[in-house]
Amino acid sequence: MTEQQQNRKPDEQQHKEDKILDPKTVTKVSGKYIVGTYKIWDKKAKRNVTYNFRFPGYEKATGFLELVRSGDLRALYGALMKGDEDLDLPKVIQNPDIDGIQKLDWEYWEGHSKMLPVMNAAAQFLVEQLD
């Protein structure tokens, strides 16, 4: 082991991987669900993070489109992360597994970067399924 490797923090040694700077959503059918994965470099967490998307079905997906049309990004992003009981919308972005399941909510983004690209990828994932 080199001196540089010895001086590296344990977390940095475990998660040494190429930074994904040009992420793409990969979509597939898993059982009865259409799912997508989106992996992106998180500069705050100093590692790539994989976000999993689950298509909620055509009727529910149109509910998300109504939020897009309303222009209320806070409501849209909140529903993508946590769902929205009042609108009967399930969450699309599943809780990421970063050394254990992380609850995805507004507080999560205090310790992570790339919120806008993740939200845009989730919204685009929905649109692509409806196209």
mmCIF file of C-alpha atoms in Angstrom:
data_model
loop_
_atom_site.group_PDB
_atom_site.id
_atom_site.type_symbol
_atom_site.label_atom_id
_atom_site.label_comp_id
_atom_site.label_asym_id
_atom_site.label_seq_id
_atom_site.Cartn_x
_atom_site.Cartn_y
_atom_site.Cartn_z
ATOM 1 C CA MET A 1 0.000 0.000 0.000
ATOM 2 C CA THR A 2 1.415 3.417 -0.946
ATOM 3 C CA GLU A 3 1.787 6.211 1.586
ATOM 4 C CA GLN A 4 -1.006 8.137 -0.124
ATOM 5 C CA GLN A 5 -3.331 5.126 0.194
ATOM 6 C CA GLN A 6 -2.400 4.742 3.874
ATOM 7 C CA ASN A 7 -3.181 8.414 4.557
ATOM 8 C CA ARG A 8 -6.534 8.209 2.788
ATOM 9 C CA LYS A 9 -9.590 8.091 5.022
ATOM 10 C CA PRO A 10 -11.244 4.635 5.259
ATOM 11 C CA ASP A 11 -14.407 5.933 3.572
ATOM 12 C CA GLU A 12 -12.377 7.198 0.614
ATOM 13 C CA GLN A 13 -10.649 3.816 0.249
ATOM 14 C CA GLN A 14 -13.940 1.894 0.231
ATOM 15 C CA HIS A 15 -15.647 4.096 -2.339
ATOM 16 C CA LYS A 16 -12.839 4.781 -4.800
ATOM 17 C CA GLU A 17 -14.520 4.699 -8.191
ATOM 18 C CA ASP A 18 -14.607 6.803 -11.307
ATOM 19 C CA LYS A 19 -16.800 9.870 -10.942
ATOM 20 C CA ILE A 20 -19.926 9.651 -13.078
ATOM 21 C CA LEU A 21 -20.143 13.158 -14.486
ATOM 22 C CA ASP A 22 -22.438 12.445 -17.439
ATOM 23 C CA PRO A 23 -25.171 10.270 -15.904
ATOM 24 C CA LYS A 24 -27.904 8.519 -17.842
ATOM 25 C CA THR A 25 -31.076 6.799 -16.692
ATOM 26 C CA VAL A 26 -31.178 3.087 -17.454
ATOM 27 C CA THR A 27 -34.747 1.769 -17.719
ATOM 28 C CA LYS A 28 -35.890 -1.847 -17.556
ATOM 29 C CA VAL A 29 -38.845 -4.024 -16.594
ATOM 30 C CA SER A 30 -38.416 -5.749 -13.242
ATOM 31 C CA GLY A 31 -41.264 -8.115 -12.471
ATOM 32 C CA LYS A 32 -44.435 -6.095 -12.899
ATOM 33 C CA TYR A 33 -42.688 -2.733 -12.521
ATOM 34 C CA ILE A 34 -40.919 -0.387 -14.904
ATOM 35 C CA VAL A 35 -37.846 0.829 -13.040
ATOM 36 C CA GLY A 36 -34.983 3.155 -13.755
ATOM 37 C CA THR A 37 -31.580 3.665 -12.211
ATOM 38 C CA TYR A 38 -29.689 6.930 -12.259
ATOM 39 C CA LYS A 39 -26.135 7.005 -10.912
ATOM 40 C CA ILE A 40 -24.362 10.334 -10.408
ATOM 41 C CA TRP A 41 -21.307 11.721 -8.610
ATOM 42 C CA ASP A 42 -22.249 13.387 -5.312
ATOM 43 C CA LYS A 43 -19.531 15.886 -4.387
ATOM 44 C CA LYS A 44 -20.786 16.285 -0.813
ATOM 45 C CA ALA A 45 -20.812 12.512 -0.181
ATOM 46 C CA LYS A 46 -17.618 12.123 -2.261
ATOM 47 C CA ARG A 47 -18.965 9.101 -4.117
ATOM 48 C CA ASN A 48 -21.357 7.990 -6.836
ATOM 49 C CA VAL A 49 -24.921 7.583 -5.617
ATOM 50 C CA THR A 50 -27.514 5.427 -7.363
ATOM 51 C CA TYR A 51 -31.118 6.598 -7.352
ATOM 52 C CA ASN A 52 -33.816 4.086 -8.258
ATOM 53 C CA PHE A 53 -37.049 5.178 -9.909
ATOM 54 C CA ARG A 54 -40.300 3.217 -10.016
ATOM 55 C CA PHE A 55 -42.994 4.010 -12.569
ATOM 56 C CA PRO A 56 -46.295 4.469 -10.664
ATOM 57 C CA GLY A 57 -48.572 3.521 -13.573
ATOM 58 C CA TYR A 58 -50.126 5.671 -16.256
ATOM 59 C CA GLU A 59 -52.921 7.248 -14.212
ATOM 60 C CA LYS A 60 -50.609 8.253 -11.351
ATOM 61 C CA ALA A 61 -47.930 9.475 -13.773
ATOM 62 C CA THR A 62 -50.408 11.946 -15.261
ATOM 63 C CA GLY A 63 -50.916 13.311 -11.742
ATOM 64 C CA PHE A 64 -47.228 14.207 -11.694
ATOM 65 C CA LEU A 65 -47.664 15.924 -15.061
ATOM 66 C CA GLU A 66 -50.381 18.086 -13.493
ATOM 67 C CA LEU A 67 -47.827 19.204 -10.880
ATOM 68 C CA VAL A 68 -45.371 20.030 -13.685
ATOM 69 C CA ARG A 69 -48.008 22.133 -15.437
ATOM 70 C CA SER A 70 -48.874 23.932 -12.201
ATOM 71 C CA GLY A 71 -45.284 25.148 -11.973
ATOM 72 C CA ASP A 72 -45.080 24.247 -8.274
ATOM 73 C CA LEU A 73 -41.605 22.676 -8.211
ATOM 74 C CA ARG A 74 -41.623 22.284 -4.439
ATOM 75 C CA ALA A 75 -44.783 20.166 -4.630
ATOM 76 C CA LEU A 76 -43.435 18.208 -7.620
ATOM 77 C CA TYR A 77 -40.055 17.448 -6.042
ATOM 78 C CA GLY A 78 -41.687 16.582 -2.727
ATOM 79 C CA ALA A 79 -44.073 14.170 -4.452
ATOM 80 C CA LEU A 80 -41.250 12.564 -6.450
ATOM 81 C CA MET A 81 -39.337 11.970 -3.184
ATOM 82 C CA LYS A 82 -42.120 11.181 -0.713
ATOM 83 C CA GLY A 83 -45.344 10.848 -2.664
ATOM 84 C CA ASP A 84 -48.430 12.941 -1.973
ATOM 85 C CA GLU A 85 -51.386 11.415 -0.113
ATOM 86 C CA ASP A 86 -53.773 14.255 -1.001
ATOM 87 C CA LEU A 87 -53.129 13.729 -4.715
ATOM 88 C CA ASP A 88 -52.870 9.929 -4.335
ATOM 89 C CA LEU A 89 -49.355 9.905 -5.789
ATOM 90 C CA PRO A 90 -46.737 7.352 -4.687
ATOM 91 C CA LYS A 91 -43.077 8.319 -4.536
ATOM 92 C CA VAL A 92 -41.109 7.719 -7.716
ATOM 93 C CA ILE A 93 -37.573 8.009 -6.305
ATOM 94 C CA GLN A 94 -36.903 5.148 -3.910
ATOM 95 C CA ASN A 95 -34.718 5.703 -0.836
ATOM 96 C CA PRO A 96 -31.046 5.439 -1.883
ATOM 97 C CA ASP A 97 -28.794 2.826 -0.281
ATOM 98 C CA ILE A 98 -25.610 4.571 0.805
ATOM 99 C CA ASP A 99 -24.056 2.328 3.453
ATOM 100 C CA GLY A 100 -27.634 1.598 4.536
ATOM 101 C CA ILE A 101 -30.975 2.964 3.388
ATOM 102 C CA GLN A 102 -31.160 6.757 3.485
ATOM 103 C CA LYS A 103 -34.537 8.444 3.882
ATOM 104 C CA LEU A 104 -35.028 10.687 0.864
ATOM 105 C CA ASP A 105 -36.595 13.989 1.902
ATOM 106 C CA TRP A 106 -35.638 17.655 1.954
ATOM 107 C CA GLU A 107 -33.210 17.142 4.838
ATOM 108 C CA TYR A 108 -31.368 14.461 2.858
ATOM 109 C CA TRP A 109 -30.179 17.114 0.393
ATOM 110 C CA GLU A 110 -28.375 19.043 3.170
ATOM 111 C CA GLY A 111 -25.689 16.330 3.015
ATOM 112 C CA HIS A 112 -25.881 15.517 -0.691
ATOM 113 C CA SER A 113 -25.465 17.346 -3.977
ATOM 114 C CA LYS A 114 -27.118 17.057 -7.391
ATOM 115 C CA MET A 115 -30.743 17.507 -6.297
ATOM 116 C CA LEU A 116 -31.810 19.208 -9.539
ATOM 117 C CA PRO A 117 -30.282 16.619 -11.887
ATOM 118 C CA VAL A 118 -31.874 13.798 -9.852
ATOM 119 C CA MET A 119 -35.314 15.465 -9.834
ATOM 120 C CA ASN A 120 -35.082 16.231 -13.549
ATOM 121 C CA ALA A 121 -34.048 12.628 -14.293
ATOM 122 C CA ALA A 122 -37.018 11.297 -12.281
ATOM 123 C CA ALA A 123 -39.460 13.611 -14.089
ATOM 124 C CA GLN A 124 -37.953 12.683 -17.468
ATOM 125 C CA PHE A 125 -38.230 8.984 -16.541
ATOM 126 C CA LEU A 126 -41.993 9.476 -16.058
ATOM 127 C CA VAL A 127 -42.379 11.373 -19.328
ATOM 128 C CA GLU A 128 -40.481 8.714 -21.293
ATOM 129 C CA GLN A 129 -42.845 5.998 -20.035
ATOM 130 C CA LEU A 130 -45.855 8.019 -21.177
ATOM 131 C CA ASP A 131 -44.407 8.796 -24.603
#
